[in-house]
mmCIF file of C-alpha atoms in Angstrom:
data_model
loop_
_atom_site.group_PDB
_atom_site.id
_atom_site.type_symbol
_atom_site.label_atom_id
_atom_site.label_comp_id
_atom_site.label_asym_id
_atom_site.label_seq_id
_atom_site.Cartn_x
_atom_site.Cartn_y
_atom_site.Cartn_z
ATOM 1 C CA UNK A 648 17.425 -15.829 -0.478
ATOM 2 C CA UNK A 649 17.384 -12.602 -2.175
ATOM 3 C CA UNK A 650 14.695 -9.656 -0.485
ATOM 4 C CA UNK A 651 14.112 -6.252 -0.960
ATOM 5 C CA UNK A 652 14.140 -3.992 2.059
ATOM 6 C CA UNK A 653 11.229 -1.863 2.967
ATOM 7 C CA UNK A 654 13.079 -0.731 6.254
ATOM 8 C CA UNK A 655 16.416 0.413 7.123
ATOM 9 C CA UNK A 656 18.161 -2.762 8.931
ATOM 10 C CA UNK A 657 21.555 -2.239 10.693
ATOM 11 C CA UNK A 658 24.776 -4.199 9.358
ATOM 12 C CA UNK A 659 22.132 -5.476 6.355
ATOM 13 C CA UNK A 660 21.794 -2.432 4.259
ATOM 14 C CA UNK A 661 19.026 0.616 3.474
ATOM 15 C CA UNK A 662 15.804 0.515 2.004
ATOM 16 C CA UNK A 663 14.998 -0.047 -1.238
ATOM 17 C CA UNK A 664 18.446 -2.443 -1.597
ATOM 18 C CA UNK A 665 18.255 -5.631 -2.857
ATOM 19 C CA UNK A 666 20.278 -7.779 0.079
ATOM 20 C CA UNK A 667 20.815 -11.860 -0.211
ATOM 21 C CA UNK A 668 19.978 -13.368 3.379
ATOM 22 C CA UNK A 669 19.904 -16.810 4.975
ATOM 23 C CA UNK A 670 16.419 -18.359 4.034
ATOM 24 C CA UNK A 671 15.864 -18.631 7.907
ATOM 25 C CA UNK A 672 16.352 -15.071 8.696
ATOM 26 C CA UNK A 673 14.310 -14.448 5.841
ATOM 27 C CA UNK A 674 11.407 -16.269 6.204
ATOM 28 C CA UNK A 675 11.138 -16.087 9.741
ATOM 29 C CA UNK A 676 12.065 -12.570 10.618
ATOM 30 C CA UNK A 677 12.219 -10.209 7.505
ATOM 31 C CA UNK A 678 9.091 -11.590 5.577
ATOM 32 C CA UNK A 679 6.369 -12.007 8.086
ATOM 33 C CA UNK A 680 7.551 -8.414 10.093
ATOM 34 C CA UNK A 681 7.392 -6.829 6.596
ATOM 35 C CA UNK A 682 10.344 -5.356 6.845
ATOM 36 C CA UNK A 683 11.674 -6.832 3.189
ATOM 37 C CA UNK A 684 9.406 -8.513 0.654
ATOM 38 C CA UNK A 685 10.764 -11.072 -2.060
ATOM 39 C CA UNK A 686 13.095 -10.334 -4.633
ATOM 40 C CA UNK A 687 10.554 -11.488 -7.404
ATOM 41 C CA UNK A 688 10.612 -9.984 -10.751
ATOM 42 C CA UNK A 689 7.434 -7.431 -10.259
ATOM 43 C CA UNK A 690 8.722 -6.309 -6.923
ATOM 44 C CA UNK A 691 11.649 -5.774 -8.343
ATOM 45 C CA UNK A 692 9.703 -3.663 -11.359
ATOM 46 C CA UNK A 693 8.256 -1.707 -8.879
ATOM 47 C CA UNK A 694 10.815 -0.725 -6.837
ATOM 48 C CA UNK A 695 12.452 0.560 -9.761
ATOM 49 C CA UNK A 696 9.479 2.576 -10.628
ATOM 50 C CA UNK A 697 9.775 3.736 -6.888
ATOM 51 C CA UNK A 698 13.581 5.116 -7.250
ATOM 52 C CA UNK A 699 11.948 6.546 -10.308
ATOM 53 C CA UNK A 700 9.352 8.629 -9.224
ATOM 54 C CA UNK A 701 11.309 9.173 -6.040
ATOM 55 C CA UNK A 702 14.233 11.215 -7.966
ATOM 56 C CA UNK A 703 11.741 12.983 -10.458
ATOM 57 C CA UNK A 704 10.331 14.630 -7.248
ATOM 58 C CA UNK A 705 13.665 15.246 -5.434
ATOM 59 C CA UNK A 706 14.776 17.259 -8.834
ATOM 60 C CA UNK A 707 11.241 18.970 -9.111
ATOM 61 C CA UNK A 708 11.589 20.124 -5.515
ATOM 62 C CA UNK A 709 15.404 21.350 -6.226
ATOM 63 C CA UNK A 710 14.713 23.026 -8.895
ATOM 64 C CA UNK A 711 11.753 24.532 -7.263
ATOM 65 C CA UNK A 712 14.454 25.523 -4.191
ATOM 66 C CA UNK A 713 17.491 27.379 -7.047
ATOM 67 C CA UNK A 714 14.424 29.424 -8.519
ATOM 68 C CA UNK A 715 13.444 30.286 -4.834
ATOM 69 C CA UNK A 716 17.289 31.101 -4.243
ATOM 70 C CA UNK A 717 17.950 33.113 -6.760
ATOM 71 C CA UNK A 718 14.828 35.451 -6.148
ATOM 72 C CA UNK A 719 16.148 35.397 -2.748
ATOM 73 C CA UNK A 720 19.715 36.385 -3.743
ATOM 74 C CA UNK A 721 19.493 40.061 -3.770
ATOM 75 C CA UNK A 722 16.788 40.575 -0.586
ATOM 76 C CA UNK A 723 17.854 42.898 1.897
ATOM 77 C CA UNK A 724 15.340 42.975 5.051
ATOM 78 C CA UNK A 725 15.870 46.513 7.839
ATOM 79 C CA UNK A 726 14.344 45.804 11.049
ATOM 80 C CA UNK A 727 13.891 48.400 13.481
ATOM 81 C CA UNK A 728 14.399 47.993 17.563
ATOM 82 C CA UNK A 729 14.911 50.053 20.378
ATOM 83 C CA UNK A 730 18.156 50.181 21.786
ATOM 84 C CA UNK A 731 20.089 51.021 24.804
ATOM 85 C CA UNK A 732 23.813 52.232 25.993
ATOM 86 C CA UNK A 733 26.934 50.623 23.718
ATOM 87 C CA UNK A 734 24.300 49.621 21.119
ATOM 88 C CA UNK A 735 22.749 47.041 22.831
ATOM 89 C CA UNK A 736 19.230 46.040 21.810
ATOM 90 C CA UNK A 737 16.420 45.728 24.049
ATOM 91 C CA UNK A 738 15.429 41.759 23.149
ATOM 92 C CA UNK A 739 16.615 40.221 20.197
ATOM 93 C CA UNK A 740 16.104 39.576 16.763
ATOM 94 C CA UNK A 741 15.412 36.125 16.225
ATOM 95 C CA UNK A 742 14.461 33.770 13.052
ATOM 96 C CA UNK A 743 10.390 34.503 13.637
ATOM 97 C CA UNK A 744 11.697 38.619 13.046
ATOM 98 C CA UNK A 745 13.318 37.790 10.164
ATOM 99 C CA UNK A 746 10.572 35.818 8.712
ATOM 100 C CA UNK A 747 7.877 38.458 9.068
ATOM 101 C CA UNK A 748 10.001 41.100 7.845
ATOM 102 C CA UNK A 749 10.116 39.279 4.764
ATOM 103 C CA UNK A 750 6.902 38.396 4.380
ATOM 104 C CA UNK A 751 6.189 42.044 4.588
ATOM 105 C CA UNK A 752 8.174 41.883 1.272
ATOM 106 C CA UNK A 753 6.193 39.712 -0.005
ATOM 107 C CA UNK A 754 8.770 36.780 0.167
ATOM 108 C CA UNK A 755 7.015 33.985 2.082
ATOM 109 C CA UNK A 756 9.682 31.740 3.740
ATOM 110 C CA UNK A 757 9.179 29.172 6.688
ATOM 111 C CA UNK A 758 10.913 30.857 9.614
ATOM 112 C CA UNK A 759 12.755 27.004 9.840
ATOM 113 C CA UNK A 760 14.633 27.417 6.679
ATOM 114 C CA UNK A 761 16.207 30.125 8.815
ATOM 115 C CA UNK A 762 19.406 29.571 10.237
ATOM 116 C CA UNK A 763 20.536 31.666 12.933
ATOM 117 C CA UNK A 764 23.427 30.535 15.273
ATOM 118 C CA UNK A 765 22.271 32.922 18.104
ATOM 119 C CA UNK A 766 19.666 35.951 18.337
ATOM 120 C CA UNK A 767 21.088 39.318 16.949
ATOM 121 C CA UNK A 768 21.389 41.278 20.487
ATOM 122 C CA UNK A 769 23.233 44.141 18.448
ATOM 123 C CA UNK A 770 22.914 46.888 15.673
ATOM 124 C CA UNK A 771 25.122 46.275 12.225
ATOM 125 C CA UNK A 772 24.452 44.008 9.347
ATOM 126 C CA UNK A 773 24.458 40.325 9.447
ATOM 127 C CA UNK A 774 23.864 37.700 6.692
ATOM 128 C CA UNK A 775 21.460 34.905 7.311
ATOM 129 C CA UNK A 776 21.582 31.535 5.651
ATOM 130 C CA UNK A 777 18.299 30.247 4.488
ATOM 131 C CA UNK A 778 18.273 26.603 4.002
ATOM 132 C CA UNK A 779 15.550 26.081 1.047
ATOM 133 C CA UNK A 780 16.871 22.674 0.175
ATOM 134 C CA UNK A 781 19.245 19.520 1.363
ATOM 135 C CA UNK A 782 21.846 21.403 -1.486
ATOM 136 C CA UNK A 783 20.255 24.544 -1.929
ATOM 137 C CA UNK A 784 21.119 27.503 0.315
ATOM 138 C CA UNK A 785 20.847 31.449 0.097
ATOM 139 C CA UNK A 786 22.048 34.336 2.070
ATOM 140 C CA UNK A 787 20.089 37.142 2.750
ATOM 141 C CA UNK A 788 21.297 40.515 4.581
ATOM 142 C CA UNK A 789 19.560 41.602 7.417
ATOM 143 C CA UNK A 790 20.646 44.925 8.861
ATOM 144 C CA UNK A 791 19.497 45.817 12.149
ATOM 145 C CA UNK A 792 19.194 49.913 12.595
ATOM 146 C CA UNK A 793 17.843 52.033 15.958
ATOM 147 C CA UNK A 794 14.525 53.050 15.779
#
């Protein structure tokens, strides 16, 4: 029996794949639980249509992320903080602080897209990675200076 999987199933396949299974497994497990549909001509056409829509949507999102990465490629953010001895900050600079500084410059960025291994706790210049898409990243320069 040929079926189209509607969700990922271990040791069988991923969602959207056309697989061949034994009749009993398909009839008694996959179809009643709506984990798969029969591989009819109409269902195959619908699967192809959904795949094309998904690839078009993904390409559009990636294009928008590329555009935003070009805009953010030369952005420099300066954050002023109070410092103590040996140029140690009182507190730290987090992704929320960086996102707010970018918003003040007119660049709207979600703080969850900023990747900072650990909070910044000393003065200096840092490169912060901005993950805009699964395949698109940008680097912004963050300068932490004394107030």
